PDB file of N, CA and C in Angstrom:
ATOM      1  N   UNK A   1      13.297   1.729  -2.435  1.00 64.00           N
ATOM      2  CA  UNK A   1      12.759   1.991  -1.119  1.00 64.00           C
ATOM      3  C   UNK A   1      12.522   3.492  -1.019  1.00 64.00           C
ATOM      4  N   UNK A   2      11.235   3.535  -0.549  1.00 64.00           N
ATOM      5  CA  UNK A   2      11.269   4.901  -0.636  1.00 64.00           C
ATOM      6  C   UNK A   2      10.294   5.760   1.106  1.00 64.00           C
ATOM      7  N   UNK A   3      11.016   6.462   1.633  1.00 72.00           N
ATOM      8  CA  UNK A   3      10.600   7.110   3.010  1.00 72.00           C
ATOM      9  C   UNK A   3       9.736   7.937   2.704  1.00 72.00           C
ATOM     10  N   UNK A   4       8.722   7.756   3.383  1.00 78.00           N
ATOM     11  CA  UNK A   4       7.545   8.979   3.435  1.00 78.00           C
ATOM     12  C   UNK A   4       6.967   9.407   5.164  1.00 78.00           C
ATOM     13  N   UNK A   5       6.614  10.730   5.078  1.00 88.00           N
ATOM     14  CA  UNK A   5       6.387  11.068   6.624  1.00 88.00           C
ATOM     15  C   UNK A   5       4.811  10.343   6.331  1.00 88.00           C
ATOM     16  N   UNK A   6       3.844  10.399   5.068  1.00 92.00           N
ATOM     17  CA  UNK A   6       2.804   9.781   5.732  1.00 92.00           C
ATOM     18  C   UNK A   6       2.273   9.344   4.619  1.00 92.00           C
ATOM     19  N   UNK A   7       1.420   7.964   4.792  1.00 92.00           N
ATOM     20  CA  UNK A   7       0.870   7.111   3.478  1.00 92.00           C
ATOM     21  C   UNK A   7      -0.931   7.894   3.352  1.00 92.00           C
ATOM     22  N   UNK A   8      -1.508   7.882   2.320  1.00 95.00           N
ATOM     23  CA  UNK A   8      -2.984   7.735   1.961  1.00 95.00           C
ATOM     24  C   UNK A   8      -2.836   6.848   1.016  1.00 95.00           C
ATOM     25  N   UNK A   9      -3.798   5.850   1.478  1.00 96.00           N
ATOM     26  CA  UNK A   9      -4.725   4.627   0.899  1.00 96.00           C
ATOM     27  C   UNK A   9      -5.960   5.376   0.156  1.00 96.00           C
ATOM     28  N   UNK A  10      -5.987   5.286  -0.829  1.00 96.00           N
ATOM     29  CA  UNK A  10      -7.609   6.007  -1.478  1.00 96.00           C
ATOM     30  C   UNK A  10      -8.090   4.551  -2.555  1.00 96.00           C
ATOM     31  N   UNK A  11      -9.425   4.189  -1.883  1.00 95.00           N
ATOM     32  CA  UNK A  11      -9.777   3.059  -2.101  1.00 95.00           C
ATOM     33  C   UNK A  11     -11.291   3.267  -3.279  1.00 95.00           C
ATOM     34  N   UNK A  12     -10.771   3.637  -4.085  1.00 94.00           N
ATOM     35  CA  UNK A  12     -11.618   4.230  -5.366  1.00 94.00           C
ATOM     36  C   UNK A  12     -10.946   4.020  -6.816  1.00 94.00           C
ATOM     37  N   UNK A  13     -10.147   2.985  -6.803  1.00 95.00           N
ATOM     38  CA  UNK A  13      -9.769   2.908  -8.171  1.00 95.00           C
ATOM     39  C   UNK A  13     -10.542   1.730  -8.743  1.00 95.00           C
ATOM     40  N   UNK A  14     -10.844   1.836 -10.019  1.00 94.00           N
ATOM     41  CA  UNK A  14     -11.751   1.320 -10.933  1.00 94.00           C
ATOM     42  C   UNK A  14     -11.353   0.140 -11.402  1.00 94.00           C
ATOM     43  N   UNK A  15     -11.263  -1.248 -11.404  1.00 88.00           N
ATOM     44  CA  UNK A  15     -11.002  -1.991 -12.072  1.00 88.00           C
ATOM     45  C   UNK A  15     -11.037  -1.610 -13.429  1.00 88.00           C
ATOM     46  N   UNK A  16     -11.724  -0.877 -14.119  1.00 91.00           N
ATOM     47  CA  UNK A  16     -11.864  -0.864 -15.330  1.00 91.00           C
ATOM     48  C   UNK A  16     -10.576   0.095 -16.157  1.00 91.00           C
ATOM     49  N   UNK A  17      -9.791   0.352 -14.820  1.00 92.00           N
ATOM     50  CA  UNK A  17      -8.530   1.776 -15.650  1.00 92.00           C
ATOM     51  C   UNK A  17      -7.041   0.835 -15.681  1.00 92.00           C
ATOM     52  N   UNK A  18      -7.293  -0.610 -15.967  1.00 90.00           N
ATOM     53  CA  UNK A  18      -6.335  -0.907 -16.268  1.00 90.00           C
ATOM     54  C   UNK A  18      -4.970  -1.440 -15.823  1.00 90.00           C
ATOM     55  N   UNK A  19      -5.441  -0.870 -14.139  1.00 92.00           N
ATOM     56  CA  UNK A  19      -4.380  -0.891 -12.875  1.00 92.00           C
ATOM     57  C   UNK A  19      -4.545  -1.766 -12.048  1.00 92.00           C
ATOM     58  N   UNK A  20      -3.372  -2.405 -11.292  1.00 93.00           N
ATOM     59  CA  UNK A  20      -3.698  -3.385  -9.886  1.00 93.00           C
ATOM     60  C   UNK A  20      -3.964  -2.169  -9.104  1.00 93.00           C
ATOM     61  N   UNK A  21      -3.162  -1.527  -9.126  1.00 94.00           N
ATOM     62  CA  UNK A  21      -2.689  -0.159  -7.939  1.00 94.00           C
ATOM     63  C   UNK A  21      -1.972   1.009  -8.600  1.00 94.00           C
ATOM     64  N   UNK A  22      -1.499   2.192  -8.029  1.00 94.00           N
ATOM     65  CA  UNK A  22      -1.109   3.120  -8.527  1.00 94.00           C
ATOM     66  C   UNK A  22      -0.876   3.480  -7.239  1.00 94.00           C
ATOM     67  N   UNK A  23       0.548   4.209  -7.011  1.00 92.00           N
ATOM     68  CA  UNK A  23       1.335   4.880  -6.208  1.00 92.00           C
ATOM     69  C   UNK A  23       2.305   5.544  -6.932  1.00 92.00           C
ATOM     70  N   UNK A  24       2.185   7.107  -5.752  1.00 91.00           N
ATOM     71  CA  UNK A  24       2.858   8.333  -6.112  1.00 91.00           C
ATOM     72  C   UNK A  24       2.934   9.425  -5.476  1.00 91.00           C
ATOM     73  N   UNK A  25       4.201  10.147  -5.594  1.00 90.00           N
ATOM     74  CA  UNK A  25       4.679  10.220  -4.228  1.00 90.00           C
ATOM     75  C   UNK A  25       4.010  11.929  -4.292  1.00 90.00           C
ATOM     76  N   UNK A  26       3.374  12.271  -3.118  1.00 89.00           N
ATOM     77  CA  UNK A  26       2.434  13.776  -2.982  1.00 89.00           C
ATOM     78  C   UNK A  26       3.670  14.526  -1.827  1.00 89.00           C
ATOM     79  N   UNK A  27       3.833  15.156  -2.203  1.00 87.00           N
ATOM     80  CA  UNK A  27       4.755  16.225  -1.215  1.00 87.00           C
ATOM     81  C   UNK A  27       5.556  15.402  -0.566  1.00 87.00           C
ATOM     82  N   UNK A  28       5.847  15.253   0.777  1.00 88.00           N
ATOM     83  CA  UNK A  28       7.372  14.348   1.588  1.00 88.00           C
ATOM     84  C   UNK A  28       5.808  12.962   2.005  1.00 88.00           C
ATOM     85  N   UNK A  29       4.971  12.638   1.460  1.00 91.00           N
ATOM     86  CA  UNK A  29       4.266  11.374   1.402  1.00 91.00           C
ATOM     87  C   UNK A  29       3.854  10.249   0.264  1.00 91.00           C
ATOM     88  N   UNK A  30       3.186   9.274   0.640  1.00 92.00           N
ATOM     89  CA  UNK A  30       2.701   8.229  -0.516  1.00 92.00           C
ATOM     90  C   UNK A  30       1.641   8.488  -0.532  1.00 92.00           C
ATOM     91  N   UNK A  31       0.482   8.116  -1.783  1.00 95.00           N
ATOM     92  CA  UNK A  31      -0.257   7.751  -1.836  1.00 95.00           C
ATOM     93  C   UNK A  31      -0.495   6.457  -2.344  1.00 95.00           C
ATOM     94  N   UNK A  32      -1.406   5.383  -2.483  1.00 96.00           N
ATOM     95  CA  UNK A  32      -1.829   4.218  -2.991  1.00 96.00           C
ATOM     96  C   UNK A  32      -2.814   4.239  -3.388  1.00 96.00           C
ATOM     97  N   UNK A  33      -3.333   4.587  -4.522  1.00 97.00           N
ATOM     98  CA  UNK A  33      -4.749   4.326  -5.438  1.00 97.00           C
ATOM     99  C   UNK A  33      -5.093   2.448  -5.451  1.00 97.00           C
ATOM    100  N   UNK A  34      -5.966   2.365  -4.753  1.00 97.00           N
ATOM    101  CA  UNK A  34      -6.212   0.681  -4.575  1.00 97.00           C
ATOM    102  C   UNK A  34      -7.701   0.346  -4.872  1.00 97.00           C
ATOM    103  N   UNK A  35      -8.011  -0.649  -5.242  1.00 95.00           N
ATOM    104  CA  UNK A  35      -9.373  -1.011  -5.741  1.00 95.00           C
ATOM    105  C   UNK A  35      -9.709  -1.074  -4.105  1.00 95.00           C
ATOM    106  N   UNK A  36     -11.637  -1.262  -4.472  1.00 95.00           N
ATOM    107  CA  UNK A  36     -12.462  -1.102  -2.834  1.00 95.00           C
ATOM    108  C   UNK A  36     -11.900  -2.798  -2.301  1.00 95.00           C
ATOM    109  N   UNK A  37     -11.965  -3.876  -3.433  1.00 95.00           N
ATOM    110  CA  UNK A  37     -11.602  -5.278  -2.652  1.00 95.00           C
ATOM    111  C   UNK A  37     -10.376  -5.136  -2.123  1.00 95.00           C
ATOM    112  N   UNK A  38      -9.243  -4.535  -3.019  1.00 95.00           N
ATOM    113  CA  UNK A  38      -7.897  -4.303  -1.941  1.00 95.00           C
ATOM    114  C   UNK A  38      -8.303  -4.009  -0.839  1.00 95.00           C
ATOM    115  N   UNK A  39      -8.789  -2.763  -0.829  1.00 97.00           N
ATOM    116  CA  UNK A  39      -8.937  -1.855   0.429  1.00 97.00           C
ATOM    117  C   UNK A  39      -9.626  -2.822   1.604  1.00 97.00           C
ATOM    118  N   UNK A  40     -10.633  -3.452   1.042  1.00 97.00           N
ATOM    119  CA  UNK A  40     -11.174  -4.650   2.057  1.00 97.00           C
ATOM    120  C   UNK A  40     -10.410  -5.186   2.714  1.00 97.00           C
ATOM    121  N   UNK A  41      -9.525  -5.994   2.049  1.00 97.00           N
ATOM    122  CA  UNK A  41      -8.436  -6.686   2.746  1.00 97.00           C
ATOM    123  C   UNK A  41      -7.430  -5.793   3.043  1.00 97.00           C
ATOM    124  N   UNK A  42      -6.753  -5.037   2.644  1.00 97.00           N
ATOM    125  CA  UNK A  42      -5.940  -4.027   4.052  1.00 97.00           C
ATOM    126  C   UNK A  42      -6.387  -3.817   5.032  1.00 97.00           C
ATOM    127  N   UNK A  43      -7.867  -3.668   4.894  1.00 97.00           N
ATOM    128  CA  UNK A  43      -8.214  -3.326   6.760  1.00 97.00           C
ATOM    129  C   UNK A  43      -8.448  -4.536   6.922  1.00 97.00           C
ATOM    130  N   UNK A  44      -8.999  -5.685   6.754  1.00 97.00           N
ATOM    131  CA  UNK A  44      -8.643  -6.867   7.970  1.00 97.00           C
ATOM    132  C   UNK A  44      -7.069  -7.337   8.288  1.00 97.00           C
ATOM    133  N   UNK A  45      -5.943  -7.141   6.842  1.00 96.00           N
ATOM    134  CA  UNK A  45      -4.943  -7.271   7.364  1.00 96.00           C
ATOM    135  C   UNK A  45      -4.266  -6.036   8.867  1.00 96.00           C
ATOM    136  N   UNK A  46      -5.055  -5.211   8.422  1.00 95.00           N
ATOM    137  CA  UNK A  46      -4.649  -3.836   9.363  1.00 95.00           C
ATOM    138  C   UNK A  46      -4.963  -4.431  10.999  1.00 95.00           C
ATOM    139  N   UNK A  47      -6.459  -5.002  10.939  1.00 96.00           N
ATOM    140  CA  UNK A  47      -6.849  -5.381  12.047  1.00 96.00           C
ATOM    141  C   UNK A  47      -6.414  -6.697  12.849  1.00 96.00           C
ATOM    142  N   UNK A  48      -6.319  -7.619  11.501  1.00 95.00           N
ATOM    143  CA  UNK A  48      -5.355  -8.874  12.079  1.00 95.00           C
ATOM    144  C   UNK A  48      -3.807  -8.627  12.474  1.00 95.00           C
ATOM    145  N   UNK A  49      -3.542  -7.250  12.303  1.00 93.00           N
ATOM    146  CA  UNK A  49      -1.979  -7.157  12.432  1.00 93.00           C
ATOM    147  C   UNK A  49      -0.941  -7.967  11.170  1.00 93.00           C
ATOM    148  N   UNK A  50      -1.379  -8.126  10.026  1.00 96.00           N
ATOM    149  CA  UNK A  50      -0.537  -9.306   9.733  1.00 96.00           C
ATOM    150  C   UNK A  50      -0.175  -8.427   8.593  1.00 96.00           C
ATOM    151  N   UNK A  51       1.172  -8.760   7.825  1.00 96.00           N
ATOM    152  CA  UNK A  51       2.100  -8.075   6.730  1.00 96.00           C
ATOM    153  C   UNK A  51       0.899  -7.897   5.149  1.00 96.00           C
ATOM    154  N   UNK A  52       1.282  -6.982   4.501  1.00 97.00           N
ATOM    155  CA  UNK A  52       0.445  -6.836   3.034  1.00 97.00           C
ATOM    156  C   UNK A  52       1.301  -6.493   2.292  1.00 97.00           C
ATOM    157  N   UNK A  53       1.030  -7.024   0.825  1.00 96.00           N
ATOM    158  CA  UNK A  53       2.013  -6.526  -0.067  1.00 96.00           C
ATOM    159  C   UNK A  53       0.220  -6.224  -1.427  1.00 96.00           C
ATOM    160  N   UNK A  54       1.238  -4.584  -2.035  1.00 96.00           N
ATOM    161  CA  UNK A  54       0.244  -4.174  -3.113  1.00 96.00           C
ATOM    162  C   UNK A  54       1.464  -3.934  -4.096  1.00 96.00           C
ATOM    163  N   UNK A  55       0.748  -4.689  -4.770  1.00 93.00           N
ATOM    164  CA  UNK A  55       1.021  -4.670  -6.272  1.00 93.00           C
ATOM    165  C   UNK A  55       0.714  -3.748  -7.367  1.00 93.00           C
ATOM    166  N   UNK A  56       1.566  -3.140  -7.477  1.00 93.00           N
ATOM    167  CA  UNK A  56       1.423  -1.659  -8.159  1.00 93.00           C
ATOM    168  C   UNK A  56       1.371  -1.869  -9.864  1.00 93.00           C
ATOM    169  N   UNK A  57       0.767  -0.988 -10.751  1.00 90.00           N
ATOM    170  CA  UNK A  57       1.115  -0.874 -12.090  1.00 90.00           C
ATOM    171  C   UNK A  57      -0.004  -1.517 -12.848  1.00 90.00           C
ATOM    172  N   UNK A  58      -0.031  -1.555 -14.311  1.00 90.00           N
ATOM    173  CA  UNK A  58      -0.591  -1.827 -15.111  1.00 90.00           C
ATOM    174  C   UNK A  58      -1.106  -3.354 -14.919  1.00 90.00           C
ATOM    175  N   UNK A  59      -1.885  -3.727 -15.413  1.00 87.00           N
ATOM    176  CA  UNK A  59      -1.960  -5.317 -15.530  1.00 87.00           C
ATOM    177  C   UNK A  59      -1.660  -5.949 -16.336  1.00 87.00           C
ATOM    178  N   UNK A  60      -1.536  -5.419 -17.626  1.00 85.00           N
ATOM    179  CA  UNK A  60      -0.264  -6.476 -18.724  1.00 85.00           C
ATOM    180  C   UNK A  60       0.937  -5.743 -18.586  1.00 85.00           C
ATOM    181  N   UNK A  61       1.066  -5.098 -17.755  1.00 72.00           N
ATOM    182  CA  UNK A  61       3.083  -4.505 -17.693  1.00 72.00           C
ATOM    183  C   UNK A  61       3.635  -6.283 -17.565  1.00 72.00           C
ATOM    184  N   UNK A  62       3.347  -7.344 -17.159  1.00 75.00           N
ATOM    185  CA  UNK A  62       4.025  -8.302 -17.305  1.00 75.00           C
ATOM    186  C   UNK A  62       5.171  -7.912 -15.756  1.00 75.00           C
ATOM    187  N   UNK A  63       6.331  -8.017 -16.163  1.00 74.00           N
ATOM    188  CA  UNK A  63       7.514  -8.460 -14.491  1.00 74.00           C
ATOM    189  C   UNK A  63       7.606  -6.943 -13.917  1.00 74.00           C
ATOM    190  N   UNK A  64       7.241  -5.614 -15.107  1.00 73.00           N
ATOM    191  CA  UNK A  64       7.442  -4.474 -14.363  1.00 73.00           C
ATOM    192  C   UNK A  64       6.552  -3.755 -13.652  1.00 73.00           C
ATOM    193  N   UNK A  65       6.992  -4.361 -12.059  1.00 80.00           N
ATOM    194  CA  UNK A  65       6.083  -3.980 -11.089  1.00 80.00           C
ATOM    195  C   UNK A  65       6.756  -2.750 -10.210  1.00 80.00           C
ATOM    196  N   UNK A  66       5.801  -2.482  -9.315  1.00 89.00           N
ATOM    197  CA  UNK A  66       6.046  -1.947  -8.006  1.00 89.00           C
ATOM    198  C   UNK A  66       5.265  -2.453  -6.840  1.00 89.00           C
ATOM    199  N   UNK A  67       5.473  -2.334  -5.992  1.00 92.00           N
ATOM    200  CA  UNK A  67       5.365  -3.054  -4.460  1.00 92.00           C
ATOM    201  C   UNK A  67       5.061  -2.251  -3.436  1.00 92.00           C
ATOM    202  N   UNK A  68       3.868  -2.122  -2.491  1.00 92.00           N
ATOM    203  CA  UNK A  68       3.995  -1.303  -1.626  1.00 92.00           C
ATOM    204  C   UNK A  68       4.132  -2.367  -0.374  1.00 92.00           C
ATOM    205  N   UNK A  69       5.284  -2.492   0.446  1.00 93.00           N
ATOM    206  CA  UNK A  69       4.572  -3.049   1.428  1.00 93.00           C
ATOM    207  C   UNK A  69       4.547  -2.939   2.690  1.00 93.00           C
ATOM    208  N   UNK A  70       3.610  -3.483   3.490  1.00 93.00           N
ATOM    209  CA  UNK A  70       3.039  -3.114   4.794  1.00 93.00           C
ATOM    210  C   UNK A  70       3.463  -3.569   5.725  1.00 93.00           C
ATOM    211  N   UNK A  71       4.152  -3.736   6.593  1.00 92.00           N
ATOM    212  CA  UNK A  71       5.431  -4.648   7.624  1.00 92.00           C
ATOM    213  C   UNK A  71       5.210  -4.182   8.740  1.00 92.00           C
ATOM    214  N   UNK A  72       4.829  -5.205  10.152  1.00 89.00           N
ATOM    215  CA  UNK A  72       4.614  -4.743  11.090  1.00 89.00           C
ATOM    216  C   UNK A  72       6.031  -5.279  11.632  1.00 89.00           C
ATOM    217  N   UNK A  73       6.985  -4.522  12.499  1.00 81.00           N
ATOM    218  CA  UNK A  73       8.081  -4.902  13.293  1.00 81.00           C
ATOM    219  C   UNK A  73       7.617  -5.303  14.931  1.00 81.00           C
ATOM    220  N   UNK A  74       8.452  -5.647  15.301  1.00 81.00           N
ATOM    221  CA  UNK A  74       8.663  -5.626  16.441  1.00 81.00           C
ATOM    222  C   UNK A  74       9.762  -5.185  17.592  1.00 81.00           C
ATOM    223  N   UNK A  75      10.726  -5.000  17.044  1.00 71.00           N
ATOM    224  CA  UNK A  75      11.684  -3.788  17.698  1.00 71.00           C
ATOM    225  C   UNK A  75      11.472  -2.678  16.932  1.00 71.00           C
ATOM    226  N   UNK A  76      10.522  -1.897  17.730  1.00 64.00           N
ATOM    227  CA  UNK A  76      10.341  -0.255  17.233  1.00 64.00           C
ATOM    228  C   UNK A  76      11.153   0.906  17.782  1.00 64.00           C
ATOM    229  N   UNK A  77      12.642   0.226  17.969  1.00 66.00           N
ATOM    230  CA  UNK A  77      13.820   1.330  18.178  1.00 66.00           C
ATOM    231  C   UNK A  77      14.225   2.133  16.650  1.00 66.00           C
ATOM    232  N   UNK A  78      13.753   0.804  15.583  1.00 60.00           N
ATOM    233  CA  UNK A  78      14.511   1.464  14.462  1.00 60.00           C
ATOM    234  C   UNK A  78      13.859   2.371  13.239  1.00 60.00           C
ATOM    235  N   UNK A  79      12.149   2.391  14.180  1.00 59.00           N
ATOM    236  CA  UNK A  79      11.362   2.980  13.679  1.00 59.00           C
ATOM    237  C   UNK A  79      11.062   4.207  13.914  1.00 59.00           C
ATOM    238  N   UNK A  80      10.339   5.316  13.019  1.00 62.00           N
ATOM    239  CA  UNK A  80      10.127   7.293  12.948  1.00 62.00           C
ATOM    240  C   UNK A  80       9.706   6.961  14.935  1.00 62.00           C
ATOM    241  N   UNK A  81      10.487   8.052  15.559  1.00 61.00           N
ATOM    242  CA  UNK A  81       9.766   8.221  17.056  1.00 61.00           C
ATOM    243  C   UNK A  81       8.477   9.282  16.737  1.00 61.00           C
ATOM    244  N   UNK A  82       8.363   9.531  15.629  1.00 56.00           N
ATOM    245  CA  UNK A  82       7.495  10.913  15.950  1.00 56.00           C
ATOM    246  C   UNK A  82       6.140  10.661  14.904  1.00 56.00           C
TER     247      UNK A  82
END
């Protein structure tokens, strides 16, 4: 698990480099290198409100993944106030 003050989505990764996704962490934030079809569907999930999970890493890494995921709550006491 990892805390960041702020995510970038950059929706320019190439199917052809090998990757589902790529995330890494830029100063006290994330980034997510995501193909443009990911990126498609994050913003309707964004707009439908509904949970996303990205699948990080190589595509024959096989079980060693990483996970970014997107969780909308509903008690936002336990969430950043700022």
């Amino acid at each position: 698990v990892t805390g960041a003050s702020f995510v970038v989505f950059n929706g320019a990764l190439k199917t052809s480099s090998g990757f589902l996704a790529k995330s890494s962490i830029v100063e006290d934030g994330l980034m997510v290198q995501i193909t443009p079809e990911t990126m498609e569907s994050l913003r309707q999930a964004l707009r439908d409100q509904k949970d996303f999970k990205i699948t990080c890493g190589k595509m024959d890494a096989g079980d060693l993944k990483e996970y970014v995921d997107i969780c909308w709550v509903e008690n936002e006491e336990k969430t950043n106030k700022g």
